[in-house]
Each structure stands twice: as C-alpha cells, then as structure tokens.
Amino acid sequence: MGLEDIYTELVSEHSRNPEHRHALPGATCSLKGHNPSCGDEITLQLKVKDGVVEDAAFTGVGCAISQASTDMMVDLIRGKRTEEARALAQKFIGMIKGEITDEAELEDLDEALSLQGVSHMPARVKCAVLAWHTLDEALKEQGK
Amino acid sequence: MADAQEFLKDFPLLHTEMNGRPIAYLDNGATTQKPEQVIKAICGYYGGCNANPHRGAYALSVEATEIYENARKRTAAFIGAKRPEEIIFTKNATEALNLIAYSYGLTNLKQGDEIVITIAEHHSNLVPWQHVAHATGAALKYIYLEQDGNLSDEDIETKITERTKLVACTQVSNVLGLKNDVKKIAAKAHSVGAVCVVDGSQSVAHQKVDVRDIDAGHKMLSPMGIGVLYGKYDLLDAMPPFLMGGDMIEYVEEQQTTFAELPAKFEAGTQNVGGAAGLTAAIDYLTGIGFDRIEAIEKDLVDYALPQLRELPFIELYGCDTKRDNKTGIIAFNVKDVHPHDVATILDSTGVAVRAGHHCAQPLHKYLGLNASCRASFYLYNTREDVDRWIAALKKVREVLGYGA
Ligand SMILES: Cc1ncc(COP(=O)(O)O)c(C=O)c1O
Ligand SMILES: [Zn+2]
C-alpha cells in the first residue's frame, strides 16, 4: 500500500480546502462525531425538509482523511432523500470495512470512492468512516 | 554513536522489517523493545519453571515463588527501597495509581480536603484523582506550566496548602519530555502533611531513580503486564486492600476475613511470574549498562536532532526551550497544517515509528492550545541514523498532502 493510494490528489485537495467546512444557518439538526484514537472531531449540520437533505455542512478539526471524507460526503448527500443518503453511508462504511469491493456497486459514491485505499489501513479506518457514521446517526434521529 | 550500535544487536525486533523497510523505532515513550536477554528469561520461565507461586508445596511452585520474590528484591535494590515488602507488583502503572487512589484516596480524603496534581499528567495519574475527588467531595487543583513548559514554581508554592492531603506528579512529562523536580514537590507536600505520589513511568528506565513512587515495567525493556508500586512501608501497611481474593488473605471465615501482610495484601490472585522474570532480566541488563551511558546516548540524539528540526520552518516544537537542564529523550512536535495522524502515517510508510495523538494527556494538550501532537522518543538502541531517517521523512510530509514546502 503506497501513500499515493491513500493521500490521493482528491483527498489532499478536499483536506486542504474543504468547501463545506462552515456553520450552516437554518440547520434542522446538528450532531457531533468524535474519533478518540485520532482526536478527529466533527459537527455535522443538516437542513432536512420533506425527507430531503436540502443542505449540509460541517465544522471541526481532524486529520486529512477525516476532513476530506466529511467534505466529500457533504458534496454527495446534498439534495438526496434521507433514505438514499443513509444507504450511501452504509455503502461507504461497507467499502472501508472491505465488505463491498464491487466497482459497479460502489460507483455512486462518486469522489468518496477515492478513499477505498483506507480499507487496507486498519489504523485509519475510523478516520474515514467518522462522518458517515455521524450522518447515519443523525438521519436515524430524524426518521423518528 | 558507537554505544547505541552496540546495544542494537540485543534487540531482535529492531532487525526485522516493517512494510518492507527496517524500523526506526521512535516510540519508546509508549513501550520499549525487549532485548534477547529478557525474551530468554520469559521463555526460560515458561519453558522450565512455570507453576503457581505461593500455592503448591512442590519443587516447581517453590521455584516459581523464588523467581517472583527475587524480582521483588532486585526491584527494591534497583530503585533504592529499604525493604522488598515496599514493592508491590501490579499489572502496569495505571493499576498502581488506581491502587493508591482507591485504597488510600477513598479512605483518607473527605470534603474540604484538596488533591493537587499537574496539568502535564498522563490520564492514568489524573482520572483516578478525579474519581477520588468526585467520590469524596475533595477539591482537585492543578499546577500549571511556565512559558517554557516547566511546572510553575509559583503554583507549587501556592497551590499546595494546609488543606492539601495528596499531591500527585509525574517525574517526567510523557509529552514535553521535561524532568520535574519531584524532590522539591515531595518536600513541599510533606511540609504540609500531605502524601506525595510520583509517577515514574517515563523516568525509571532512563535515569537513576531513588524512590519516591511508581513505575511501569514495559517501558524499561521488560514485558507488558508487570508494573511496580513502591510505597513506604508504614503507609502501605495502613492502607486497606484494593483487590480481594486469593493469596491476599490470612484467615477467611463465612462473614469475616483477615488479610495477609505486605506485600501479599496488595497482590490478589495469580501473579505475573513470567513478567517478573523478564523484569529481573531487564534490571540486570540496565544495571550492566548504567544510566550514565543511557542518558548520554539519549542526550546525544536530542542534541543531534533539535538543531536540524529548528532549521525546518514548518516544524513546531513543544517543551524544547526549557531554561533548566532537564530535557529527556522525548520530542513533541507538529508539522504545520498537517494533522499528527497524517504525519505518523507518512513517516510509517518509510519505516519510522512515532506516536501521534494526545498521548493520554488531553488536559495538557488543551492547556497548550493543541488538538494533538506527534512525539518521537529515544532509547539506548536508537542511532543518529534513525534521526536522519525521521528528519528526511518529515521533509516529505507537506508535499504528500499537496502543500508547498
Ligand atoms: C507518564 C505516564 N504515566 C502512566 C502511564 C501508563 O502506563 P501503563 O499504560 O503501563 O499503565 C504512561 C504510559 O504511557 C506514562 O507515560
Ligand atoms: Zn483521523
């Protein structure tokens, strides 16, 4: 496993300039995620209306992998229905755990697919999945 | 330095490869590697004398007991304890500190009393005192730092007062790598009638320690799972047991039990005899080399590394500008704009092992205004070549993440 498989151009670009790292005015829900092993901390904010994630953003600090992963996730879920967003979260987590490897099946993860290399790095798995677990939790709450 | 090369040969793991590269092991603050001599002692115990000590009246058990009790005597001599009974074996430093917190702390502290610790403590010497404070109503106070990372003399003078019943302090900070003047702190604590608990986890393997309190064996070449609590006989004798069960009793009746004398009182259940055998071998090994040489090797590496690190504009150093002559072989740092975990991953790809995160010292990081840091920590088998590889790898870090140098 080479470094370039983990710190891909996309990952470093998103980590240096996370487009969605800002507070979200009018958010309907806000949930914190924390990865104690690395110290990654994010607060994910969502604006959900009529079952659709109309907007999303995050604040926080952490490693390049956690920050890039969060930024890519926000890109991906904006405008998606909540069930769809949760399904994507499950799929991403499955990919990082190495349970889903089929390229075609993973295609709709879009840029987040570039994090697949992390599935070979047990020490960094938690960094990659932090945002997606947080999203899943947040939407579970919304669904109640 | 010739010395380090000389010791390197004793450490088999350091001759293996990690990700296809030889290892520059710079995480000795977390645990040290084990020399052949220690590994042999452990294998020798399990291969030749394994039995439950103190329990059977047969030759093998007697031999196991001897190995175990010999380790106690050797440890006592190593740290200058007056009697072997003042040495209690634990599973690690954390258990030793919990033993004091539960047994001494919960029994002797009450509302209105104060516990004084430092902001530089490892969670193991912090969270147990929080627990004691919450449970007894005692107040928990902190000694903070001077600009250069050393403990504030003013705080030592003003925070330890007539209300203070217990002072807990590490001998060397596991993040900043600075030696604290624990003699002075203990003297101040004793002058107000408080007991003083010293966490020796980062010192016992690196400098000659003349006892005040605690140590974890795995940071001094010995196996994981054996730690040492030293306590003055009278203090330990007056403390109630911590864990209860086999081996720590005198008579057990249906409703009552009387407890064994020291040290058995604090060693409930089957003990880590293999670990004790390893600890004895580690003490032999370290005694054979002597702390003057160990300190000289570590100092050489720090003196070699620091000027080079200071040349790198993107490196931030912590605890490296001490005004006192008290720097140990621990260097905490960050690479500008890059999270410590990414730094560690990138260094790892070249076979350089450093620690990244909060190093079990979250309050210290918060106090320093940091989210996390990286830490390189040296020991007697490290070489200037390890430092060269570390620094060469650091120069690559920002590039990997797409930053200009
Ligand atoms: C200063 C200090 N205290 C306590 C500990 C805890 O040691 P252990 O994990 O062996 O209980 C450590 C180990 O990291 C340490 O550095
Ligand atoms: Zn991380």
Coordinates of C-alpha atoms and ligand atoms in Angstrom, one line a residue:
Chain A
M1 CA 0.0 0.0 0.0
G2 CA 1.6 3.2 -1.2
L3 CA 1.0 6.6 0.3
E4 CA -0.4 7.8 -3.0
D5 CA -3.2 5.2 -2.7
I6 CA -4.4 7.0 0.5
Y7 CA -3.4 10.6 0.1
T8 CA -4.8 10.8 -3.4
E9 CA -5.0 14.1 -5.2
L10 CA -8.7 14.3 -4.4
V11 CA -8.2 13.6 -0.7
S12 CA -5.4 16.2 -0.3
E13 CA -7.4 18.7 -2.3
H14 CA -10.5 18.3 -0.1
S15 CA -8.5 18.3 3.1
R16 CA -6.6 21.5 2.2
N17 CA -9.7 23.3 1.0
P18 CA -12.9 21.8 2.5
E19 CA -15.7 23.6 0.6
H20 CA -18.3 22.6 3.1
R21 CA -16.5 23.3 6.4
H22 CA -18.6 26.2 7.8
A23 CA -21.6 26.7 10.0
L24 CA -25.0 26.1 8.4
P25 CA -27.6 28.7 9.2
G26 CA -31.1 27.3 9.5
A27 CA -29.9 23.7 10.1
T28 CA -32.6 21.4 11.4
C29 CA -30.2 19.0 13.0
S30 CA -26.7 19.0 14.3
L31 CA -24.7 16.1 15.5
K32 CA -21.2 15.6 16.9
G33 CA -18.9 12.8 15.9
H34 CA -15.6 12.0 17.7
N35 CA -12.8 9.6 17.0
P36 CA -10.8 9.4 20.2
S37 CA -7.9 7.4 18.7
C38 CA -7.0 10.2 16.4
G39 CA -8.7 13.2 18.0
D40 CA -10.9 13.9 15.0
E41 CA -14.0 15.9 15.8
I42 CA -16.7 17.0 13.5
T43 CA -20.1 18.6 14.0
L44 CA -22.3 17.7 11.1
Q45 CA -25.2 20.1 10.3
L46 CA -28.1 19.2 8.1
K47 CA -31.1 21.0 6.8
V48 CA -33.7 18.4 6.2
K49 CA -37.1 19.2 4.7
D50 CA -39.8 16.8 3.5
G51 CA -37.5 13.9 3.7
V52 CA -34.8 15.6 1.6
V53 CA -31.3 16.7 2.7
E54 CA -31.6 20.2 1.3
D55 CA -28.3 21.4 2.6
A56 CA -25.4 20.2 4.8
A57 CA -22.1 21.4 6.2
F58 CA -19.7 20.7 8.9
T59 CA -17.3 22.2 11.4
G60 CA -14.4 20.6 13.2
V61 CA -10.8 19.5 13.3
G62 CA -9.0 16.4 12.4
C63 CA -6.7 14.5 10.1
A64 CA -6.7 14.9 6.3
I65 CA -8.6 11.6 5.9
S66 CA -11.5 12.5 8.3
Q67 CA -11.8 16.1 6.9
A68 CA -11.7 15.0 3.2
S69 CA -14.1 12.2 3.8
T70 CA -16.6 14.6 5.5
D71 CA -16.3 17.1 2.8
M72 CA -16.8 14.5 0.1
M73 CA -19.8 13.1 1.9
V74 CA -21.5 16.5 2.2
D75 CA -21.0 17.0 -1.5
L76 CA -22.6 13.7 -2.2
I77 CA -25.7 13.9 0.0
R78 CA -26.8 17.4 -0.7
G79 CA -30.2 17.2 -2.4
K80 CA -30.6 13.4 -1.7
R81 CA -33.5 11.8 0.0
T82 CA -32.7 10.8 3.6
E83 CA -33.1 7.1 2.8
E84 CA -30.8 7.5 -0.1
A85 CA -28.2 9.3 2.0
R86 CA -28.3 6.6 4.6
A87 CA -27.9 3.9 2.0
L88 CA -24.8 5.7 0.7
A89 CA -23.5 5.9 4.2
Q90 CA -23.9 2.1 4.6
K91 CA -22.3 1.6 1.3
F92 CA -19.3 3.7 2.2
I93 CA -18.8 2.0 5.5
G94 CA -19.1 -1.3 3.7
M95 CA -16.4 -0.3 1.3
I96 CA -14.0 0.9 4.0
K97 CA -14.6 -2.3 6.0
G98 CA -13.7 -4.2 2.9
E99 CA -17.1 -5.9 2.7
I100 CA -18.1 -4.2 -0.6
T101 CA -15.5 -4.3 -3.3
D102 CA -17.5 -4.4 -6.5
E103 CA -16.6 -1.3 -8.5
A104 CA -20.0 -1.1 -10.2
E105 CA -21.8 -1.2 -6.9
L106 CA -19.6 1.5 -5.4
E107 CA -19.8 3.8 -8.4
D108 CA -22.5 6.1 -6.9
L109 CA -20.1 7.0 -4.0
D110 CA -18.5 9.3 -6.6
E111 CA -15.4 11.1 -5.3
A112 CA -15.7 9.3 -2.0
L113 CA -14.6 6.2 -3.9
S114 CA -11.1 7.6 -3.8
L115 CA -10.9 6.7 -0.1
Q116 CA -11.1 3.0 -0.9
G117 CA -7.4 2.6 -0.2
V118 CA -8.1 3.3 3.5
S119 CA -9.7 -0.2 3.7
H120 CA -6.2 -1.6 3.7
M121 CA -5.1 0.7 6.6
P122 CA -6.7 -0.5 9.9
A123 CA -5.2 2.4 11.8
R124 CA -7.1 4.9 9.7
V125 CA -10.4 3.2 9.1
K126 CA -12.1 5.2 11.9
C127 CA -11.0 8.5 10.4
A128 CA -12.6 7.6 7.1
V129 CA -16.0 6.4 8.5
L130 CA -16.5 9.0 11.2
A131 CA -18.6 11.4 9.1
W132 CA -20.7 8.6 7.6
H133 CA -21.5 7.1 11.0
T134 CA -22.4 10.5 12.2
L135 CA -24.7 11.0 9.2
D136 CA -26.3 7.7 9.7
E137 CA -27.0 8.5 13.4
A138 CA -28.3 12.0 12.6
L139 CA -30.7 10.6 10.0
K140 CA -31.8 7.8 12.2
E141 CA -32.8 10.5 14.7
Q142 CA -34.6 12.5 12.1
G143 CA -36.6 9.5 11.0
K144 CA -38.0 9.0 14.5
Chain B
M1 CA 27.3 6.8 18.4
A2 CA 29.1 3.5 18.9
D3 CA 27.3 2.7 22.1
A4 CA 23.9 2.6 20.6
Q5 CA 25.0 0.3 17.8
E6 CA 26.5 -1.9 20.4
F7 CA 23.1 -2.3 22.1
L8 CA 21.1 -2.6 19.0
K9 CA 22.3 -6.1 18.4
D10 CA 20.5 -7.3 21.5
F11 CA 17.1 -6.3 20.2
P12 CA 15.8 -8.8 17.7
L13 CA 12.7 -6.9 16.7
L14 CA 14.8 -4.0 15.5
H15 CA 16.4 -6.2 13.0
T16 CA 13.1 -7.2 11.3
E17 CA 11.3 -5.1 8.7
M18 CA 8.1 -3.2 8.7
N19 CA 6.3 -2.6 5.4
G20 CA 9.5 -3.9 3.7
R21 CA 11.7 -1.4 5.5
P22 CA 14.0 -1.5 8.5
I23 CA 12.4 0.1 11.6
A24 CA 13.4 3.3 13.1
Y25 CA 11.6 2.8 16.4
L26 CA 11.0 6.2 18.0
D27 CA 8.0 5.4 20.2
N28 CA 9.9 4.4 23.4
G29 CA 7.6 6.6 25.5
A30 CA 4.8 4.1 24.7
T31 CA 6.8 0.9 25.2
T32 CA 10.4 -0.1 24.7
Q33 CA 11.6 -3.1 22.7
K34 CA 12.8 -6.1 24.6
P35 CA 16.4 -7.4 24.5
E36 CA 17.2 -11.0 23.8
Q37 CA 18.1 -11.4 27.5
V38 CA 14.6 -10.5 28.6
I39 CA 12.9 -12.6 26.0
K40 CA 15.1 -15.6 27.0
A41 CA 14.2 -15.1 30.7
I42 CA 10.5 -15.2 29.9
C43 CA 10.8 -18.2 27.6
G44 CA 13.0 -19.8 30.3
Y45 CA 10.4 -19.3 32.9
Y46 CA 7.5 -20.8 30.8
G47 CA 9.7 -23.5 29.3
G48 CA 11.3 -24.6 32.6
C49 CA 9.7 -23.4 35.8
N50 CA 6.0 -22.4 35.3
A51 CA 3.9 -23.1 38.3
N52 CA 1.6 -21.1 40.5
P53 CA 3.8 -19.4 43.1
H54 CA 2.9 -19.4 46.8
R55 CA 0.3 -22.1 46.3
G56 CA 1.9 -25.6 45.9
A57 CA 4.2 -27.4 48.2
Y58 CA 6.2 -28.9 45.4
A59 CA 9.5 -28.1 43.8
L60 CA 8.2 -26.3 40.7
S61 CA 6.0 -24.0 42.7
V62 CA 8.8 -23.3 45.1
E63 CA 11.0 -22.3 42.2
A64 CA 8.3 -20.0 40.7
T65 CA 7.9 -18.4 44.1
E66 CA 11.7 -17.8 44.2
I67 CA 11.8 -16.2 40.8
Y68 CA 8.9 -14.0 41.8
E69 CA 10.3 -12.9 45.1
N70 CA 13.8 -12.5 43.7
A71 CA 12.3 -10.0 41.2
R72 CA 10.9 -8.1 44.2
K73 CA 14.3 -7.9 45.9
R74 CA 16.0 -6.9 42.7
T75 CA 13.4 -4.2 42.1
A76 CA 13.8 -2.9 45.6
A77 CA 17.5 -2.6 45.2
F78 CA 17.2 -1.1 41.8
I79 CA 15.1 1.9 43.0
G80 CA 16.6 2.1 46.4
A81 CA 13.7 0.9 48.5
K82 CA 14.5 0.0 52.1
R83 CA 12.6 -3.3 52.1
P84 CA 11.3 -5.7 49.5
E85 CA 7.9 -5.6 51.1
E86 CA 7.6 -2.0 49.9
I87 CA 7.5 -3.3 46.3
I88 CA 4.0 -4.3 45.1
F89 CA 3.7 -5.8 41.7
T90 CA 0.8 -4.6 39.6
K91 CA -0.2 -5.1 36.0
N92 CA 1.0 -1.7 35.0
A93 CA 1.5 1.9 36.2
T94 CA -2.2 2.5 35.7
E95 CA -3.1 -0.2 38.2
A96 CA -0.6 1.0 40.7
L97 CA -2.0 4.5 40.6
N98 CA -5.6 3.2 40.9
L99 CA -4.5 1.1 43.8
I100 CA -3.4 4.2 45.6
A101 CA -6.5 6.2 44.6
Y102 CA -8.9 3.5 45.7
S103 CA -7.1 2.3 48.7
Y104 CA -5.5 5.5 50.1
G105 CA -7.6 8.2 48.4
L106 CA -11.1 6.9 49.0
T107 CA -10.3 6.1 52.6
N108 CA -8.4 9.2 53.7
L109 CA -9.8 12.1 51.8
K110 CA -13.0 14.0 52.6
Q111 CA -14.9 17.2 51.8
G112 CA -12.7 20.2 52.4
D113 CA -9.5 18.4 51.5
E114 CA -7.6 19.2 48.4
I115 CA -5.7 17.0 45.9
V116 CA -3.1 18.8 43.9
I117 CA -1.9 17.4 40.5
T118 CA -0.2 18.9 37.5
I119 CA -1.7 19.7 34.1
A120 CA 1.0 17.6 32.5
E121 CA -0.2 14.3 33.9
H122 CA -0.9 11.2 31.9
H123 CA -4.6 10.2 32.2
S124 CA -3.5 7.4 34.5
N125 CA -2.4 9.9 37.1
L126 CA -5.3 12.2 36.5
V127 CA -8.6 10.3 36.0
P128 CA -8.2 8.3 39.2
W129 CA -7.8 11.5 41.2
Q130 CA -10.9 13.0 39.5
H131 CA -12.7 9.9 40.7
V132 CA -11.5 10.3 44.2
A133 CA -12.5 14.0 44.2
H134 CA -16.0 13.2 42.9
A135 CA -16.5 10.4 45.4
T136 CA -15.1 12.1 48.5
G137 CA -16.0 15.7 47.9
A138 CA -12.4 16.7 47.9
A139 CA -11.3 19.5 45.5
L140 CA -8.9 18.8 42.6
K141 CA -6.4 21.5 41.9
Y142 CA -3.8 21.8 39.2
I143 CA -0.3 23.1 39.0
Y144 CA 0.1 24.8 35.6
L145 CA 3.2 25.5 33.5
E146 CA 5.7 28.3 32.9
Q147 CA 6.2 29.6 29.4
D148 CA 8.9 27.0 28.7
G149 CA 6.8 24.0 29.7
N150 CA 8.2 23.5 33.2
L151 CA 5.9 23.4 36.2
S152 CA 5.2 26.8 37.6
D153 CA 7.2 27.3 40.8
E154 CA 4.6 29.8 41.9
D155 CA 1.8 27.2 41.6
I156 CA 3.9 24.7 43.5
E157 CA 4.3 27.2 46.3
T158 CA 0.7 28.5 46.4
K159 CA -1.5 25.5 45.4
I160 CA -0.1 23.1 48.0
T161 CA -1.5 24.3 51.2
E162 CA -2.6 23.2 54.7
R163 CA -5.8 21.8 53.0
T164 CA -3.8 19.6 50.6
K165 CA -3.9 15.9 51.6
L166 CA -2.4 14.4 48.4
V167 CA 0.0 15.6 45.7
A168 CA 0.4 13.6 42.5
C169 CA 3.0 14.4 39.9
T170 CA 4.9 12.7 37.1
Q171 CA 8.7 12.6 37.3
V172 CA 9.0 13.2 33.5
S173 CA 6.2 14.5 31.3
N174 CA 5.4 11.9 28.6
V175 CA 4.6 14.7 26.1
L176 CA 7.1 17.5 26.8
G177 CA 9.9 15.3 28.0
L178 CA 10.9 17.6 30.9
K179 CA 12.0 16.3 34.2
N180 CA 10.1 17.7 37.2
D181 CA 11.9 18.4 40.4
V182 CA 9.9 15.8 42.3
K183 CA 12.1 16.1 45.3
K184 CA 11.1 19.7 45.8
I185 CA 7.4 18.9 45.2
A186 CA 7.5 16.0 47.7
A187 CA 9.3 18.2 50.3
K188 CA 6.6 20.8 49.9
A189 CA 3.8 18.2 50.1
H190 CA 5.4 16.6 53.2
S191 CA 5.8 20.0 54.8
V192 CA 2.0 20.4 54.8
G193 CA 1.4 16.8 55.9
A194 CA 0.3 15.6 52.5
V195 CA 1.3 12.3 50.9
C196 CA 3.1 12.5 47.5
V197 CA 2.5 10.1 44.6
V198 CA 5.1 10.1 41.9
D199 CA 4.5 8.6 38.5
G200 CA 7.9 7.2 37.4
S201 CA 6.6 5.7 34.1
Q202 CA 8.8 7.9 32.0
S203 CA 11.8 8.1 34.3
V204 CA 12.8 4.8 35.8
A205 CA 14.1 3.4 32.5
H206 CA 16.1 6.5 31.7
Q207 CA 17.7 7.9 34.8
K208 CA 18.8 6.7 38.2
V209 CA 15.7 6.9 40.4
D210 CA 15.9 6.9 44.1
V211 CA 12.4 6.1 45.2
R212 CA 9.5 8.0 45.8
D213 CA 6.8 6.0 44.0
I214 CA 5.7 4.4 40.7
D215 CA 6.8 2.6 37.6
A216 CA 5.6 0.5 34.7
G217 CA 7.9 -2.3 33.6
H218 CA 7.2 -2.4 29.9
K219 CA 8.7 1.0 29.4
M220 CA 12.0 -0.3 30.7
L221 CA 12.7 -3.3 28.4
S222 CA 10.6 -5.7 30.4
P223 CA 7.4 -7.4 29.2
M224 CA 4.0 -5.8 29.3
G225 CA 1.8 -6.8 32.1
I226 CA 4.1 -6.1 35.0
G227 CA 4.3 -2.8 36.9
V228 CA 5.6 -1.7 40.2
L229 CA 4.2 0.3 43.0
Y230 CA 6.7 1.5 45.6
G231 CA 5.3 2.8 48.8
K232 CA 6.7 3.5 52.3
Y233 CA 6.1 0.5 54.5
D234 CA 4.0 2.3 57.1
L235 CA 1.8 4.0 54.5
L236 CA 1.2 0.8 52.6
D237 CA 0.6 -1.1 55.9
A238 CA -2.1 1.3 57.0
M239 CA -3.9 1.1 53.6
P240 CA -6.9 -1.2 53.1
P241 CA -6.6 -3.9 50.4
F242 CA -7.5 -2.9 46.9
L243 CA -8.5 -6.1 45.1
M244 CA -9.7 -9.1 47.2
G245 CA -9.5 -12.8 46.7
G246 CA -6.9 -15.5 46.7
D247 CA -3.4 -15.1 48.0
M248 CA -4.0 -11.8 49.9
I249 CA -5.7 -13.3 52.9
E250 CA -4.7 -14.7 56.3
Y251 CA -8.0 -16.4 57.5
V252 CA -11.3 -16.5 55.8
E253 CA -14.5 -17.3 57.6
E254 CA -18.0 -17.1 56.4
Q255 CA -18.6 -13.5 57.3
Q256 CA -15.0 -12.2 58.0
T257 CA -11.6 -12.2 56.6
T258 CA -8.2 -11.1 57.9
F259 CA -5.7 -10.0 55.3
A260 CA -2.1 -11.0 54.6
E261 CA 0.8 -8.8 55.4
L262 CA 2.6 -6.7 52.9
P263 CA 3.3 -7.2 50.0
A264 CA 0.8 -10.1 49.6
K265 CA -2.1 -7.9 50.8
F266 CA -2.0 -6.0 47.6
E267 CA -1.3 -8.9 45.2
A268 CA -4.6 -10.7 44.9
G269 CA -4.9 -13.6 42.5
T270 CA -2.3 -15.4 40.4
Q271 CA 0.6 -13.1 39.7
N272 CA 2.7 -12.5 36.5
V273 CA 5.7 -14.6 37.3
G274 CA 6.9 -14.7 33.7
G275 CA 6.7 -10.9 33.7
A276 CA 8.7 -10.8 37.0
A277 CA 11.4 -13.0 35.4
G278 CA 11.5 -10.6 32.5
L279 CA 11.7 -7.6 34.8
T280 CA 14.7 -9.1 36.7
A281 CA 16.5 -9.6 33.4
A282 CA 15.7 -6.1 32.3
I283 CA 17.1 -4.8 35.6
D284 CA 20.3 -6.9 35.1
Y285 CA 20.6 -5.5 31.6
L286 CA 20.1 -1.9 32.6
T287 CA 22.4 -2.2 35.6
G288 CA 25.1 -3.7 33.4
I289 CA 25.0 -0.6 31.1
G290 CA 24.4 2.1 33.7
F291 CA 22.3 5.2 33.5
D292 CA 25.2 7.5 32.7
R293 CA 25.6 5.8 29.4
I294 CA 21.9 5.7 28.7
E295 CA 21.4 9.3 29.5
A296 CA 24.4 10.2 27.3
I297 CA 23.0 8.3 24.3
E298 CA 19.6 10.0 24.7
K299 CA 21.2 13.4 25.1
D300 CA 23.4 12.9 22.0
L301 CA 20.3 12.1 19.9
V302 CA 18.3 15.1 21.2
D303 CA 21.3 17.4 20.7
Y304 CA 21.7 16.0 17.2
A305 CA 18.0 16.2 16.3
L306 CA 17.0 19.6 17.7
P307 CA 19.1 21.9 15.7
Q308 CA 18.1 20.1 12.5
L309 CA 14.4 20.4 13.5
R310 CA 14.8 24.1 14.2
E311 CA 16.0 24.6 10.7
L312 CA 12.7 23.3 9.3
P313 CA 10.3 26.3 9.1
F314 CA 7.2 24.1 9.1
I315 CA 8.1 22.2 12.4
E316 CA 6.7 23.4 15.7
L317 CA 8.4 22.0 18.8
Y318 CA 6.9 21.7 22.3
G319 CA 8.9 21.5 25.5
C320 CA 12.2 22.1 23.7
D321 CA 13.1 25.5 25.0
T322 CA 13.5 24.6 28.7
K323 CA 15.6 27.0 30.7
R324 CA 16.6 24.3 33.0
D325 CA 18.9 21.4 32.3
N326 CA 16.1 18.9 32.3
K327 CA 15.3 17.7 28.8
T328 CA 14.9 14.0 28.3
G329 CA 14.8 11.9 25.1
I330 CA 11.2 12.9 24.2
I331 CA 10.5 15.4 21.5
A332 CA 6.9 16.6 20.8
F333 CA 6.2 18.4 17.6
N334 CA 3.8 19.2 14.8
V335 CA 4.1 19.8 11.1
K336 CA 2.3 23.0 10.1
D337 CA -1.1 22.5 8.5
V338 CA -0.9 18.7 8.8
H339 CA -2.7 16.6 11.4
P340 CA -0.4 14.4 13.6
H341 CA -2.0 11.2 12.5
D342 CA -1.3 12.0 8.9
V343 CA 2.3 12.8 9.8
A344 CA 2.6 9.4 11.6
T345 CA 1.1 7.6 8.6
I346 CA 3.5 9.3 6.2
L347 CA 6.5 8.5 8.5
D348 CA 5.3 5.0 8.9
S349 CA 5.5 4.5 5.1
T350 CA 9.3 5.0 5.4
G351 CA 9.6 2.7 8.5
V352 CA 9.8 5.5 11.0
A353 CA 7.5 4.8 14.0
V354 CA 6.4 7.8 16.0
R355 CA 3.4 8.4 18.2
A356 CA 0.5 10.7 17.2
G357 CA -2.5 11.9 19.1
H358 CA -2.9 13.3 22.6
H359 CA -0.6 10.7 24.2
C360 CA -3.2 10.1 27.0
A361 CA -2.7 13.7 28.1
Q362 CA -5.8 15.6 26.8
P363 CA -5.9 18.2 29.5
L364 CA -2.2 19.1 28.7
H365 CA -3.0 19.5 25.0
K366 CA -6.0 21.6 25.7
Y367 CA -3.9 23.8 28.0
L368 CA -1.2 24.2 25.3
G369 CA -4.0 25.1 22.8
L370 CA -3.3 22.0 20.7
N371 CA -5.7 19.4 19.3
A372 CA -2.9 16.7 19.2
S373 CA 0.8 16.3 18.6
C374 CA 3.4 13.9 17.3
R375 CA 6.1 12.5 19.6
A376 CA 9.4 10.9 19.0
S377 CA 11.0 9.3 22.0
F378 CA 14.5 7.8 22.1
Y379 CA 16.1 4.9 23.9
L380 CA 19.5 3.4 24.2
Y381 CA 19.3 1.4 20.9
N382 CA 18.4 4.4 18.8
T383 CA 21.0 5.8 16.5
R384 CA 21.8 9.1 14.6
E385 CA 20.8 7.2 11.5
D386 CA 17.3 6.8 13.0
V387 CA 17.2 10.5 13.5
D388 CA 18.3 11.1 9.9
R389 CA 15.6 8.9 8.6
W390 CA 13.0 10.7 10.8
I391 CA 14.0 14.1 9.6
A392 CA 14.2 13.1 5.9
A393 CA 10.7 11.7 6.2
L394 CA 9.5 14.9 7.8
K395 CA 10.7 16.9 4.9
K396 CA 8.3 14.8 2.7
V397 CA 5.2 15.2 4.8
R398 CA 3.8 18.5 3.5
E399 CA 4.5 17.5 -0.1
V400 CA 2.4 14.3 0.2
L401 CA -0.6 16.5 1.2
G402 CA -0.1 18.9 -1.6
Y403 CA 1.4 21.8 0.3
G404 CA 4.3 23.8 -1.0
A405 CA 7.4 23.3 1.2
Ligands
LIG1 C1 3.7 9.3 32.5 C2 2.9 8.1 32.3 N1 2.2 7.6 33.3 C3 1.4 6.5 33.2 C4 1.5 5.7 32.0 C5 0.6 4.5 32.0 O1 1.4 3.3 31.9 P1 0.6 1.9 31.7 O2 -0.1 2.1 30.4 O3 1.7 1.0 31.6 O4 -0.3 1.7 32.8 C6 2.3 6.1 31.0 C7 2.3 5.3 29.7 O5 2.0 5.8 28.6 C8 3.0 7.3 31.1 O6 3.8 7.8 30.1
ZN2 ZN -8.1 10.7 11.8

